[in-house]
PDB file of C-alpha atoms in Angstrom:
ATOM      1  CA  HIS A1257     113.716 -38.593   9.342  1.00 44.00           C
ATOM      2  CA  GLU A1258     115.633 -37.784   6.240  1.00 49.00           C
ATOM      3  CA  LEU A1259     115.390 -41.427   5.245  1.00 47.00           C
ATOM      4  CA  LYS A1260     112.134 -42.547   3.735  1.00 55.00           C
ATOM      5  CA  ARG A1261     110.603 -45.542   5.360  1.00 60.00           C
ATOM      6  CA  GLY A1262     109.519 -48.401   3.204  1.00 78.00           C
ATOM      7  CA  THR A1263     112.194 -50.878   2.186  1.00 85.00           C
ATOM      8  CA  PRO A1264     113.685 -53.199   4.819  1.00 85.00           C
ATOM      9  CA  ILE A1265     117.077 -51.476   4.625  1.00 84.00           C
ATOM     10  CA  GLN A1266     115.448 -48.054   4.981  1.00 83.00           C
ATOM     11  CA  ASN A1267     113.529 -49.306   8.008  1.00 84.00           C
ATOM     12  CA  VAL A1268     116.728 -50.643   9.601  1.00 85.00           C
ATOM     13  CA  MET A1269     118.551 -47.375   8.895  1.00 85.00           C
ATOM     14  CA  ALA A1270     115.660 -45.353  10.339  1.00 84.00           C
ATOM     15  CA  ALA A1271     115.668 -47.547  13.467  1.00 82.00           C
ATOM     16  CA  ILE A1272     119.429 -47.038  13.866  1.00 85.00           C
ATOM     17  CA  GLN A1273     118.969 -43.295  13.424  1.00 86.00           C
ATOM     18  CA  ASP A1274     116.165 -43.281  16.037  1.00 83.00           C
ATOM     19  CA  ARG A1275     118.403 -45.122  18.510  1.00 83.00           C
ATOM     20  CA  ALA A1276     121.324 -42.766  17.826  1.00 86.00           C
ATOM     21  CA  ILE A1277     119.118 -39.724  18.465  1.00 83.00           C
ATOM     22  CA  ALA A1278     117.785 -41.280  21.679  1.00 82.00           C
ATOM     23  CA  MET A1279     121.322 -42.150  22.798  1.00 84.00           C
ATOM     24  CA  ARG A1280     122.526 -38.563  22.186  1.00 87.00           C
ATOM     25  CA  HIS A1281     119.501 -37.286  24.136  1.00 81.00           C
ATOM     26  CA  PHE A1282     120.195 -39.647  27.033  1.00 82.00           C
ATOM     27  CA  LEU A1283     123.922 -38.896  27.146  1.00 85.00           C
ATOM     28  CA  GLY A1284     123.151 -35.167  27.116  1.00 86.00           C
ATOM     29  CA  SER A1285     120.697 -35.649  29.991  1.00 83.00           C
ATOM     30  CA  LEU A1286     123.243 -37.752  31.900  1.00 84.00           C
ATOM     31  CA  GLU A1287     125.934 -35.126  31.386  1.00 90.00           C
ATOM     32  CA  ALA A1288     123.569 -32.421  32.675  1.00 87.00           C
ATOM     33  CA  TYR A1289     122.642 -34.638  35.648  1.00 85.00           C
ATOM     34  CA  ASN A1290     126.301 -35.170  36.584  1.00 86.00           C
ATOM     35  CA  LEU A1291     127.070 -31.458  36.190  1.00 90.00           C
ATOM     36  CA  ILE A1292     124.149 -30.442  38.431  1.00 87.00           C
ATOM     37  CA  VAL A1293     124.861 -33.102  41.076  1.00 88.00           C
ATOM     38  CA  GLY A1294     128.558 -32.218  41.137  1.00 89.00           C
ATOM     39  CA  THR A1295     127.822 -28.509  41.433  1.00 89.00           C
ATOM     40  CA  LEU A1296     125.316 -29.049  44.255  1.00 87.00           C
ATOM     41  CA  TYR A1297     127.716 -31.330  46.086  1.00 89.00           C
ATOM     42  CA  ARG A1298     130.633 -28.897  45.846  1.00 90.00           C
ATOM     43  CA  ARG A1299     128.428 -25.968  46.883  1.00 87.00           C
ATOM     44  CA  LEU A1300     127.003 -27.780  49.885  1.00 84.00           C
ATOM     45  CA  ARG A1301     130.372 -29.227  50.838  1.00 84.00           C
ATOM     46  CA  GLY A1302     131.801 -25.705  50.760  1.00 84.00           C
ATOM     47  CA  THR A1303     129.522 -24.431  53.510  1.00 81.00           C
ATOM     48  CA  SER A1304     130.791 -24.406  57.067  1.00 80.00           C
ATOM     49  CA  ILE A1305     127.570 -25.807  58.483  1.00 83.00           C
ATOM     50  CA  ILE A1306     127.150 -29.549  58.876  1.00 86.00           C
ATOM     51  CA  PRO A1307     123.477 -30.305  58.191  1.00 87.00           C
ATOM     52  CA  ARG A1308     121.300 -32.000  60.777  1.00 89.00           C
ATOM     53  CA  LEU A1309     118.797 -33.013  58.095  1.00 92.00           C
ATOM     54  CA  MET A1310     118.825 -32.868  54.318  1.00 92.00           C
ATOM     55  CA  ILE A1311     115.598 -32.450  52.341  1.00 93.00           C
ATOM     56  CA  CYS A1312     115.672 -33.079  48.591  1.00 92.00           C
ATOM     57  CA  HIS A1313     112.928 -32.331  46.091  1.00 90.00           C
ATOM     58  CA  ASP A1314     114.375 -33.823  42.923  1.00 91.00           C
ATOM     59  CA  ILE A1315     116.686 -36.528  41.632  1.00 92.00           C
ATOM     60  CA  TYR A1316     119.536 -34.030  41.201  1.00 90.00           C
ATOM     61  CA  ALA A1317     119.571 -32.913  44.829  1.00 92.00           C
ATOM     62  CA  LEU A1318     119.122 -36.543  45.881  1.00 94.00           C
ATOM     63  CA  GLY A1319     122.311 -37.514  44.044  1.00 93.00           C
ATOM     64  CA  ALA A1320     124.292 -34.844  45.892  1.00 93.00           C
ATOM     65  CA  ALA A1321     122.601 -35.552  49.244  1.00 93.00           C
ATOM     66  CA  VAL A1322     123.433 -39.269  49.108  1.00 95.00           C
ATOM     67  CA  LYS A1323     127.126 -38.356  48.831  1.00 92.00           C
ATOM     68  CA  LEU A1324     126.794 -35.838  51.672  1.00 92.00           C
ATOM     69  CA  LYS A1325     124.912 -38.325  53.866  1.00 94.00           C
ATOM     70  CA  LYS A1326     127.882 -40.687  53.582  1.00 92.00           C
ATOM     71  CA  LEU A1327     130.159 -37.825  54.599  1.00 91.00           C
ATOM     72  CA  TYR A1328     128.112 -36.311  57.444  1.00 91.00           C
ATOM     73  CA  GLY A1329     125.843 -39.161  58.528  1.00 92.00           C
ATOM     74  CA  CYS A1330     122.753 -36.945  58.797  1.00 93.00           C
ATOM     75  CA  PRO A1331     119.217 -38.120  57.942  1.00 96.00           C
ATOM     76  CA  LEU A1332     117.922 -37.640  54.413  1.00 96.00           C
ATOM     77  CA  LEU A1333     114.321 -36.890  53.479  1.00 96.00           C
ATOM     78  CA  TYR A1334     113.403 -37.282  49.794  1.00 96.00           C
ATOM     79  CA  ASP A1335     110.293 -35.273  48.907  1.00 94.00           C
ATOM     80  CA  SER A1336     109.826 -36.289  45.290  1.00 92.00           C
ATOM     81  CA  HIS A1337     107.232 -34.166  43.535  1.00 87.00           C
ATOM     82  CA  GLU A1338     107.033 -36.540  40.604  1.00 87.00           C
ATOM     83  CA  TYR A1339     107.963 -40.003  39.416  1.00 92.00           C
ATOM     84  CA  TRP A1340     111.296 -39.263  37.734  1.00 92.00           C
ATOM     85  CA  PRO A1341     111.326 -42.067  35.146  1.00 92.00           C
ATOM     86  CA  GLU A1342     108.260 -40.406  33.581  1.00 92.00           C
ATOM     87  CA  ALA A1343     109.442 -36.795  34.005  1.00 88.00           C
ATOM     88  CA  ASP A1344     111.060 -36.550  30.568  1.00 85.00           C
ATOM     89  CA  LEU A1345     108.143 -36.846  28.174  1.00 84.00           C
ATOM     90  CA  GLU A1346     110.479 -37.396  25.225  1.00 81.00           C
ATOM     91  CA  ALA A1347     112.435 -40.245  26.834  1.00 84.00           C
ATOM     92  CA  ALA A1348     112.405 -43.672  25.241  1.00 84.00           C
ATOM     93  CA  ASP A1349     111.351 -46.677  27.334  1.00 89.00           C
ATOM     94  CA  TRP A1350     114.980 -47.750  27.850  1.00 88.00           C
ATOM     95  CA  GLU A1351     115.822 -44.221  29.098  1.00 89.00           C
ATOM     96  CA  LYS A1352     112.955 -44.452  31.591  1.00 92.00           C
ATOM     97  CA  ARG A1353     114.316 -47.795  32.808  1.00 93.00           C
ATOM     98  CA  MET A1354     117.789 -46.251  33.265  1.00 92.00           C
ATOM     99  CA  THR A1355     116.307 -43.339  35.222  1.00 92.00           C
ATOM    100  CA  ALA A1356     114.368 -45.806  37.393  1.00 95.00           C
ATOM    101  CA  ARG A1357     117.573 -47.749  38.090  1.00 95.00           C
ATOM    102  CA  LEU A1358     119.347 -44.550  39.126  1.00 94.00           C
ATOM    103  CA  GLU A1359     116.522 -43.359  41.366  1.00 96.00           C
ATOM    104  CA  LYS A1360     116.161 -46.845  42.883  1.00 97.00           C
ATOM    105  CA  ARG A1361     119.864 -46.873  43.804  1.00 96.00           C
ATOM    106  CA  LEU A1362     119.666 -43.390  45.325  1.00 96.00           C
ATOM    107  CA  VAL A1363     116.275 -43.568  47.056  1.00 97.00           C
ATOM    108  CA  ARG A1364     117.396 -46.488  49.217  1.00 96.00           C
ATOM    109  CA  HIS A1365     119.674 -44.057  51.078  1.00 97.00           C
ATOM    110  CA  ALA A1366     116.730 -41.857  52.093  1.00 97.00           C
ATOM    111  CA  ASP A1367     115.435 -42.206  55.629  1.00 97.00           C
ATOM    112  CA  VAL A1368     111.978 -40.949  54.608  1.00 96.00           C
ATOM    113  CA  VAL A1369     110.419 -40.783  51.144  1.00 97.00           C
ATOM    114  CA  ILE A1370     107.463 -38.496  50.443  1.00 95.00           C
ATOM    115  CA  THR A1371     105.556 -37.883  47.227  1.00 93.00           C
ATOM    116  CA  VAL A1372     102.425 -36.030  46.129  1.00 90.00           C
ATOM    117  CA  THR A1373      99.923 -38.815  45.380  1.00 90.00           C
ATOM    118  CA  PRO A1374      99.151 -42.274  46.744  1.00 92.00           C
ATOM    119  CA  GLN A1375      99.540 -43.646  43.199  1.00 93.00           C
ATOM    120  CA  ILE A1376     103.113 -42.372  42.875  1.00 94.00           C
ATOM    121  CA  ALA A1377     103.861 -43.623  46.394  1.00 95.00           C
ATOM    122  CA  ARG A1378     102.707 -47.150  45.500  1.00 96.00           C
ATOM    123  CA  GLN A1379     104.609 -47.039  42.191  1.00 96.00           C
ATOM    124  CA  MET A1380     107.822 -46.054  43.960  1.00 96.00           C
ATOM    125  CA  GLU A1381     107.370 -48.812  46.538  1.00 97.00           C
ATOM    126  CA  LYS A1382     106.735 -51.390  43.824  1.00 97.00           C
ATOM    127  CA  VAL A1383     109.509 -50.383  41.408  1.00 96.00           C
ATOM    128  CA  TYR A1384     112.147 -49.463  43.999  1.00 97.00           C
ATOM    129  CA  GLY A1385     111.438 -52.235  46.502  1.00 96.00           C
ATOM    130  CA  ILE A1386     110.905 -49.819  49.395  1.00 97.00           C
ATOM    131  CA  THR A1387     108.087 -49.470  51.908  1.00 96.00           C
ATOM    132  CA  GLY A1388     106.393 -46.667  53.784  1.00 96.00           C
ATOM    133  CA  VAL A1389     106.423 -43.972  51.089  1.00 96.00           C
ATOM    134  CA  VAL A1390     104.304 -41.142  52.482  1.00 95.00           C
ATOM    135  CA  SER A1391     101.792 -39.321  50.296  1.00 92.00           C
ATOM    136  CA  VAL A1392     101.265 -35.609  50.964  1.00 89.00           C
ATOM    137  CA  PRO A1393      99.179 -33.697  48.383  1.00 84.00           C
ATOM    138  CA  ASN A1394     100.759 -30.524  47.033  1.00 75.00           C
ATOM    139  CA  ALA A1395      97.418 -28.761  46.640  1.00 71.00           C
ATOM    140  CA  GLU A1396      94.792 -27.662  49.117  1.00 70.00           C
ATOM    141  CA  PRO A1397      91.619 -29.799  49.127  1.00 69.00           C
ATOM    142  CA  LEU A1398      88.605 -28.146  47.517  1.00 69.00           C
ATOM    143  CA  LYS A1399      86.387 -26.223  49.881  1.00 72.00           C
ATOM    144  CA  GLU A1400      82.643 -26.813  49.914  1.00 76.00           C
ATOM    145  CA  ASN A1401      80.345 -24.475  47.998  1.00 76.00           C
ATOM    146  CA  VAL A1402      83.114 -23.063  45.830  1.00 71.00           C
ATOM    147  CA  ILE A1403      82.094 -22.169  42.299  1.00 70.00           C
ATOM    148  CA  PRO A1404      84.926 -23.062  39.906  1.00 65.00           C
ATOM    149  CA  SER A1405      86.106 -20.098  37.824  1.00 61.00           C
ATOM    150  CA  TRP A1406      85.020 -21.811  34.608  1.00 62.00           C
ATOM    151  CA  GLN A1407      81.395 -21.803  35.830  1.00 66.00           C
ATOM    152  CA  ARG A1408      81.340 -18.059  36.567  1.00 64.00           C
ATOM    153  CA  PRO A1409      80.192 -15.398  34.096  1.00 67.00           C
ATOM    154  CA  LEU A1410      82.885 -14.444  31.575  1.00 68.00           C
ATOM    155  CA  SER A1411      82.965 -10.897  32.936  1.00 68.00           C
ATOM    156  CA  LEU A1412      84.780 -12.103  36.045  1.00 61.00           C
ATOM    157  CA  PRO A1413      88.543 -12.748  35.889  1.00 62.00           C
ATOM    158  CA  ILE A1414      89.544 -16.337  35.323  1.00 61.00           C
ATOM    159  CA  LYS A1415      92.567 -17.627  37.217  1.00 63.00           C
ATOM    160  CA  PHE A1416      94.795 -20.202  35.575  1.00 64.00           C
ATOM    161  CA  LEU A1417      97.527 -21.938  37.574  1.00 65.00           C
ATOM    162  CA  LEU A1418     100.151 -24.123  35.963  1.00 68.00           C
ATOM    163  CA  GLN A1419     102.223 -26.149  38.379  1.00 65.00           C
ATOM    164  CA  GLY A1420     105.458 -27.532  37.041  1.00 68.00           C
ATOM    165  CA  GLY A1421     107.761 -26.622  34.237  1.00 70.00           C
ATOM    166  CA  ALA A1422     106.830 -25.565  30.748  1.00 71.00           C
ATOM    167  CA  ALA A1423     108.061 -28.249  28.363  1.00 72.00           C
ATOM    168  CA  PRO A1424     107.082 -29.652  24.975  1.00 75.00           C
ATOM    169  CA  GLY A1425     104.385 -32.316  25.210  1.00 75.00           C
ATOM    170  CA  ARG A1426     102.855 -31.114  28.484  1.00 74.00           C
ATOM    171  CA  GLY A1427      99.731 -29.810  26.714  1.00 76.00           C
ATOM    172  CA  ILE A1428     100.199 -26.169  27.678  1.00 76.00           C
ATOM    173  CA  ASP A1429      99.220 -24.932  24.207  1.00 79.00           C
ATOM    174  CA  GLU A1430      95.989 -26.947  24.387  1.00 78.00           C
ATOM    175  CA  LEU A1431      95.236 -25.649  27.888  1.00 73.00           C
ATOM    176  CA  LEU A1432      95.735 -22.052  26.822  1.00 73.00           C
ATOM    177  CA  SER A1433      93.668 -22.524  23.685  1.00 76.00           C
ATOM    178  CA  LEU A1434      90.806 -24.095  25.694  1.00 71.00           C
ATOM    179  CA  TRP A1435      91.117 -21.363  28.284  1.00 65.00           C
TER     180      TRP A1435
END
């Protein structure tokens, strides 16, 4: 902050500035969300094929699919690869609550909800008031007698797989440095 913290008025001004920055961040994210959902909806609506089933992998596609489900009446499967309220690592708690409210409103239109861990499945059921969220891991179980690459001699190639997007705060720099 440009303001120095210390006096009560400086603390109040810093808090107002923090909230203003968070609000700009949230409104920018909401604008991007609406742009993506609108684009997906128009693109899908423009095809000549009426879907028999829609499968969505993120909150953006889910927003468009809910509109299309109302139009076409086809089943909707939501295969969420993450818990969206926690997806933005820079989001404030109130932003996470707003994202949860949005996903809760949308996810209730899904006929089947799938996610990647039992923990996320239970969290979605609890927060969204739904039941029967299916957990399907997105990685193959470890095979027996496999020597992890970090235990092999350094002369052998080491494989490093990053799943997900590269974003600030995800620890990628630390992973690469440790690697």
